[in-house]
Structures are given as structure tokens and as C-alpha cells.
């Protein structure tokens, strides 16, 4: 699957995007225990509970549609989770500056 031709922009309206940042994204950020810079994105570590898995799932359900240029990889091991979010050139800046992750 190639993402090179997709635009690095959220498909939500400005108001929807602000609301998304204020809810699902900010809630998920509160549970991040580690952040690792990757070549084309970031990895986020979590201590896993059912509540946190639900928040990760809610985040992924929307983000896969509104930011279809992103690639998500979720790895679970015991009570640890690693969510890698990567994409084409410019993804790290988008995640850092626009999304706040």
C-alpha cells in the first residue's frame, strides 16, 4: 500500500478537528508513557488496561478515515502496548504540530 500520493491533511473541518483534539486525542495523550521518534513518524507506549485499549480503538476508528495517509501499527504484549503512527514525508511534523502528539 502506498501513501505517497495522499495529501498530508486531516479531512475533518476545522471545528471537527478542534473537537477531536479536545476529546479523543487529548484523552489518549494522557495515557502515553513513552514516545519514540521513528523515521517517518512516532511510536507511543502505553500501560494497557481495558479503558486504554478502548481509547486507542476509538482513536484509530476515526483517524483511519480522517487521516488516511497515516499507517497505524498496534503491538500488544502483556500489559504494554506500542502504537506506531507513520506515513509519508511530513507526517512527523503533522503529528507534532497539528495533532499535538
CSV table of N, CA and C in Angstrom, one decimal:
chain,number,residue,atom,x,y,z
A,1,UNK,N,0.9,-1.2,0.0
A,1,UNK,CA,0.0,0.0,0.0
A,1,UNK,C,0.9,1.2,0.0
A,2,UNK,N,0.7,2.1,-0.9
A,2,UNK,CA,1.5,3.3,-1.0
A,2,UNK,C,0.6,4.5,-0.5
A,3,UNK,N,1.3,5.4,0.2
A,3,UNK,CA,0.6,6.6,0.6
A,3,UNK,C,1.2,7.9,0.0
A,4,UNK,N,2.1,7.7,-0.9
A,4,UNK,CA,2.9,8.8,-1.5
A,4,UNK,C,2.0,9.8,-2.2
A,5,UNK,N,0.9,9.4,-2.7
A,5,UNK,CA,0.0,10.3,-3.5
A,5,UNK,C,-1.1,11.0,-2.6
A,6,UNK,N,-1.2,10.6,-1.4
A,6,UNK,CA,-2.2,11.1,-0.5
A,6,UNK,C,-1.7,12.4,0.2
A,7,UNK,N,-2.6,13.4,0.3
A,7,UNK,CA,-2.3,14.6,0.9
A,7,UNK,C,-2.2,14.5,2.4
A,8,UNK,N,-1.2,15.2,3.0
A,8,UNK,CA,-1.0,15.1,4.5
A,8,UNK,C,-1.8,16.2,5.1
A,9,UNK,N,-3.1,15.9,5.3
A,9,UNK,CA,-4.0,16.8,5.8
A,9,UNK,C,-5.2,16.0,6.4
A,10,UNK,N,-5.7,16.5,7.5
A,10,UNK,CA,-6.9,15.9,8.1
A,10,UNK,C,-8.1,16.3,7.3
A,11,UNK,N,-9.0,15.3,7.1
A,11,UNK,CA,-10.2,15.6,6.3
A,11,UNK,C,-11.4,16.2,7.1
A,12,UNK,N,-11.2,16.3,8.4
A,12,UNK,CA,-12.2,17.0,9.3
A,12,UNK,C,-12.2,18.5,9.0
A,13,UNK,N,-13.4,19.1,9.3
A,13,UNK,CA,-13.4,20.5,9.2
A,13,UNK,C,-12.7,21.1,10.4
A,14,UNK,N,-12.4,22.4,10.4
A,14,UNK,CA,-11.6,23.0,11.4
A,14,UNK,C,-12.3,22.8,12.8
A,15,UNK,N,-13.6,22.9,12.9
A,15,UNK,CA,-14.4,22.8,14.1
A,15,UNK,C,-14.3,21.3,14.5
A,16,UNK,N,-14.5,20.4,13.6
A,16,UNK,CA,-14.5,18.9,13.9
A,16,UNK,C,-13.1,18.6,14.5
A,17,UNK,N,-12.0,19.1,13.8
A,17,UNK,CA,-10.7,18.8,14.2
A,17,UNK,C,-10.4,19.4,15.6
A,18,UNK,N,-10.8,20.6,15.9
A,18,UNK,CA,-10.6,21.1,17.2
A,18,UNK,C,-11.3,20.3,18.3
A,19,UNK,N,-12.6,19.8,18.0
A,19,UNK,CA,-13.3,19.0,18.9
A,19,UNK,C,-12.6,17.6,19.1
A,20,UNK,N,-12.0,17.1,18.0
A,20,UNK,CA,-11.3,15.8,18.1
A,20,UNK,C,-10.1,16.0,19.0
A,21,UNK,N,-9.3,17.1,18.8
A,21,UNK,CA,-8.2,17.3,19.6
A,21,UNK,C,-8.5,17.5,21.1
A,22,UNK,N,-9.7,18.0,21.3
A,22,UNK,CA,-10.1,18.3,22.7
A,22,UNK,C,-10.6,17.0,23.4
A,23,UNK,N,-11.0,16.0,22.6
A,23,UNK,CA,-11.6,14.8,23.2
A,23,UNK,C,-10.7,13.6,23.0
A,24,UNK,N,-10.9,12.9,22.0
A,24,UNK,CA,-10.2,11.6,21.8
A,24,UNK,C,-8.7,11.7,21.8
A,25,UNK,N,-8.1,12.7,21.1
A,25,UNK,CA,-6.7,12.8,21.1
A,25,UNK,C,-6.1,13.2,22.5
A,26,UNK,N,-6.7,14.2,23.1
A,26,UNK,CA,-6.2,14.6,24.4
A,26,UNK,C,-6.4,13.5,25.5
A,27,UNK,N,-7.5,12.8,25.4
A,27,UNK,CA,-7.7,11.7,26.3
A,27,UNK,C,-6.6,10.6,26.1
A,28,UNK,N,-6.3,10.3,24.9
A,28,UNK,CA,-5.3,9.3,24.6
A,28,UNK,C,-3.9,9.8,25.0
A,29,UNK,N,-3.6,11.0,24.8
A,29,UNK,CA,-2.3,11.6,25.1
A,29,UNK,C,-2.0,11.5,26.6
A,30,UNK,N,-3.1,11.6,27.4
A,30,UNK,CA,-2.9,11.5,28.9
A,30,UNK,C,-2.4,10.1,29.3
A,31,UNK,N,-2.5,9.1,28.5
A,31,UNK,CA,-2.0,7.8,28.9
A,31,UNK,C,-0.7,7.4,28.3
A,32,UNK,N,-0.1,8.2,27.5
A,32,UNK,CA,1.2,7.9,26.8
A,32,UNK,C,2.3,7.9,27.9
A,33,UNK,N,3.0,6.8,28.0
A,33,UNK,CA,4.1,6.7,29.0
A,33,UNK,C,5.5,6.8,28.3
A,34,UNK,N,5.5,6.7,27.0
A,34,UNK,CA,6.8,6.8,26.3
A,34,UNK,C,6.5,7.2,24.8
A,35,UNK,N,7.4,8.0,24.3
A,35,UNK,CA,7.2,8.5,22.9
A,35,UNK,C,8.6,8.3,22.3
A,36,UNK,N,8.6,7.6,21.1
A,36,UNK,CA,9.8,7.4,20.4
A,36,UNK,C,9.7,7.9,19.0
A,37,UNK,N,10.7,8.7,18.6
A,37,UNK,CA,10.8,9.2,17.2
A,37,UNK,C,11.2,8.1,16.3
A,38,UNK,N,10.4,7.9,15.2
A,38,UNK,CA,10.7,6.9,14.2
A,38,UNK,C,11.1,7.7,12.9
A,39,UNK,N,11.5,7.0,11.9
A,39,UNK,CA,12.0,7.6,10.7
A,39,UNK,C,10.9,8.4,10.0
A,40,UNK,N,9.7,7.9,10.0
A,40,UNK,CA,8.6,8.6,9.3
A,40,UNK,C,7.4,8.8,10.2
A,41,UNK,N,7.6,8.9,11.5
A,41,UNK,CA,6.5,9.1,12.5
A,41,UNK,C,7.0,9.0,13.9
A,42,UNK,N,6.1,8.5,14.8
A,42,UNK,CA,6.3,8.3,16.2
A,42,UNK,C,5.8,7.0,16.7
A,43,UNK,N,6.4,6.5,17.7
A,43,UNK,CA,5.8,5.4,18.5
A,43,UNK,C,5.4,5.8,19.8
A,44,UNK,N,4.2,5.4,20.3
A,44,UNK,CA,3.7,5.8,21.6
A,44,UNK,C,3.5,4.5,22.5
A,45,UNK,N,4.0,4.6,23.7
A,45,UNK,CA,3.9,3.4,24.6
A,45,UNK,C,2.8,3.7,25.6
A,46,UNK,N,2.2,2.6,26.0
A,46,UNK,CA,1.1,2.7,26.9
A,46,UNK,C,1.2,1.5,27.9
A,47,UNK,N,0.7,1.8,29.2
A,47,UNK,CA,0.4,0.7,30.1
A,47,UNK,C,-1.0,0.3,29.9
A,48,UNK,N,-1.3,-0.9,29.5
A,48,UNK,CA,-2.6,-1.3,29.0
A,48,UNK,C,-3.6,-1.7,30.1
A,49,UNK,N,-4.8,-1.1,30.0
A,49,UNK,CA,-6.0,-1.5,30.7
A,49,UNK,C,-7.1,-1.6,29.6
A,50,UNK,N,-8.2,-2.2,30.0
A,50,UNK,CA,-9.3,-2.2,29.1
A,50,UNK,C,-9.7,-0.8,28.7
A,51,UNK,N,-9.7,0.1,29.6
A,51,UNK,CA,-10.1,1.5,29.3
A,51,UNK,C,-9.1,2.1,28.3
A,52,UNK,N,-7.9,1.9,28.4
A,52,UNK,CA,-6.9,2.5,27.5
A,52,UNK,C,-7.0,1.8,26.1
A,53,UNK,N,-7.3,0.5,26.1
A,53,UNK,CA,-7.5,-0.1,24.8
A,53,UNK,C,-8.7,0.4,24.1
A,54,UNK,N,-9.8,0.7,24.9
A,54,UNK,CA,-11.0,1.3,24.3
A,54,UNK,C,-10.6,2.7,23.7
A,55,UNK,N,-9.8,3.5,24.4
A,55,UNK,CA,-9.4,4.8,23.9
A,55,UNK,C,-8.6,4.7,22.7
A,56,UNK,N,-7.7,3.8,22.6
A,56,UNK,CA,-6.8,3.6,21.5
A,56,UNK,C,-7.7,3.2,20.3
A,57,UNK,N,-8.6,2.3,20.5
A,57,UNK,CA,-9.6,1.8,19.5
A,57,UNK,C,-10.4,3.0,19.0
A,58,UNK,N,-10.9,3.8,19.8
A,58,UNK,CA,-11.8,5.0,19.4
A,58,UNK,C,-10.9,5.9,18.6
A,59,UNK,N,-9.7,6.1,19.0
A,59,UNK,CA,-8.8,7.0,18.2
A,59,UNK,C,-8.5,6.4,16.8
A,60,UNK,N,-8.2,5.1,16.8
A,60,UNK,CA,-8.0,4.5,15.5
A,60,UNK,C,-9.2,4.5,14.5
A,61,UNK,N,-10.3,4.3,15.1
A,61,UNK,CA,-11.5,4.2,14.3
A,61,UNK,C,-11.8,5.5,13.5
A,62,UNK,N,-11.5,6.6,14.1
A,62,UNK,CA,-11.7,7.9,13.4
A,62,UNK,C,-10.5,8.3,12.6
A,63,UNK,N,-9.3,8.1,13.2
A,63,UNK,CA,-8.1,8.6,12.5
A,63,UNK,C,-7.9,7.9,11.2
A,64,UNK,N,-8.2,6.6,11.1
A,64,UNK,CA,-8.0,5.9,9.8
A,64,UNK,C,-8.8,6.4,8.7
A,65,UNK,N,-9.9,7.1,9.0
A,65,UNK,CA,-10.8,7.7,8.0
A,65,UNK,C,-10.4,9.1,7.7
A,66,UNK,N,-10.2,9.9,8.7
A,66,UNK,CA,-9.9,11.4,8.5
A,66,UNK,C,-8.5,11.6,8.1
A,67,UNK,N,-7.6,10.8,8.5
A,67,UNK,CA,-6.2,10.9,8.1
A,67,UNK,C,-5.7,9.7,7.4
A,68,UNK,N,-6.2,9.4,6.3
A,68,UNK,CA,-6.0,8.1,5.6
A,68,UNK,C,-4.5,8.0,5.0
A,69,UNK,N,-3.7,9.0,5.2
A,69,UNK,CA,-2.3,9.0,4.8
A,69,UNK,C,-1.5,8.3,5.9
A,70,UNK,N,-2.0,8.1,7.1
A,70,UNK,CA,-1.3,7.6,8.2
A,70,UNK,C,-1.4,6.0,8.1
A,71,UNK,N,-0.3,5.4,8.7
A,71,UNK,CA,-0.2,4.0,8.9
A,71,UNK,C,-0.1,3.7,10.4
A,72,UNK,N,-1.0,2.8,10.9
A,72,UNK,CA,-1.1,2.5,12.3
A,72,UNK,C,-0.6,1.1,12.5
A,73,UNK,N,0.2,0.9,13.5
A,73,UNK,CA,0.6,-0.4,13.9
A,73,UNK,C,0.5,-0.5,15.4
A,74,UNK,N,-0.3,-1.4,15.9
A,74,UNK,CA,-0.5,-1.6,17.3
A,74,UNK,C,0.0,-2.9,17.7
A,75,UNK,N,0.9,-2.9,18.7
A,75,UNK,CA,1.5,-4.2,19.2
A,75,UNK,C,1.2,-4.3,20.7
A,76,UNK,N,0.6,-5.4,21.1
A,76,UNK,CA,0.3,-5.6,22.5
A,76,UNK,C,1.1,-6.8,23.0
A,77,UNK,N,1.7,-6.6,24.2
A,77,UNK,CA,2.5,-7.6,24.9
A,77,UNK,C,2.2,-7.5,26.4
A,78,UNK,N,1.4,-8.4,26.9
A,78,UNK,CA,1.1,-8.4,28.3
A,78,UNK,C,0.3,-7.1,28.6
A,79,UNK,N,0.9,-6.3,29.5
A,79,UNK,CA,0.2,-5.1,29.9
A,79,UNK,C,0.8,-3.9,29.2
A,80,UNK,N,1.5,-4.1,28.2
A,80,UNK,CA,2.2,-3.0,27.4
A,80,UNK,C,1.6,-2.9,26.0
A,81,UNK,N,1.5,-1.7,25.5
A,81,UNK,CA,1.1,-1.5,24.1
A,81,UNK,C,2.0,-0.5,23.4
A,82,UNK,N,2.3,-0.7,22.2
A,82,UNK,CA,3.0,0.2,21.4
A,82,UNK,C,2.2,0.6,20.1
A,83,UNK,N,1.9,1.8,20.0
A,83,UNK,CA,1.2,2.3,18.8
A,83,UNK,C,2.2,3.1,17.9
A,84,UNK,N,2.5,2.6,16.8
A,84,UNK,CA,3.4,3.3,15.9
A,84,UNK,C,2.5,4.0,14.8
A,85,UNK,N,2.7,5.3,14.6
A,85,UNK,CA,2.0,6.0,13.6
A,85,UNK,C,3.0,6.6,12.7
A,86,UNK,N,2.9,6.2,11.4
A,86,UNK,CA,3.9,6.6,10.4
A,86,UNK,C,3.1,7.0,9.1
A,87,UNK,N,3.9,7.5,8.2
A,87,UNK,CA,3.3,7.9,6.9
A,87,UNK,C,4.4,8.5,6.0
A,88,UNK,N,3.9,9.2,5.0
A,88,UNK,CA,4.9,9.8,4.0
A,88,UNK,C,5.6,11.0,4.7
A,89,UNK,N,6.6,11.5,3.9
A,89,UNK,CA,7.3,12.7,4.4
A,89,UNK,C,6.4,13.8,4.8
A,90,UNK,N,6.7,14.4,6.0
A,90,UNK,CA,5.8,15.4,6.5
A,90,UNK,C,4.9,14.9,7.6
A,91,UNK,N,4.9,13.6,7.8
A,91,UNK,CA,4.0,13.0,8.8
A,91,UNK,C,4.4,13.4,10.2
A,92,UNK,N,5.7,13.4,10.5
A,92,UNK,CA,6.2,13.7,11.9
A,92,UNK,C,5.8,15.2,12.2
A,93,UNK,N,6.0,16.1,11.3
A,93,UNK,CA,5.6,17.5,11.5
A,93,UNK,C,4.1,17.6,11.7
A,94,UNK,N,3.3,16.9,11.0
A,94,UNK,CA,1.8,16.9,11.1
A,94,UNK,C,1.4,16.4,12.5
A,95,UNK,N,2.0,15.3,12.9
A,95,UNK,CA,1.7,14.7,14.2
A,95,UNK,C,2.1,15.6,15.4
A,96,UNK,N,3.2,16.2,15.2
A,96,UNK,CA,3.8,17.1,16.3
A,96,UNK,C,3.0,18.4,16.3
A,97,UNK,N,2.9,19.1,15.2
A,97,UNK,CA,2.4,20.5,15.1
A,97,UNK,C,0.9,20.6,15.0
A,98,UNK,N,0.3,19.7,14.2
A,98,UNK,CA,-1.2,19.8,14.0
A,98,UNK,C,-2.0,19.0,15.0
A,99,UNK,N,-1.5,17.8,15.2
A,99,UNK,CA,-2.3,16.9,16.1
A,99,UNK,C,-1.8,17.0,17.6
A,100,UNK,N,-0.6,17.4,17.8
A,100,UNK,CA,-0.1,17.6,19.1
A,100,UNK,C,0.3,16.3,19.8
A,101,UNK,N,0.7,15.3,19.0
A,101,UNK,CA,1.1,14.0,19.6
A,101,UNK,C,2.7,14.0,19.6
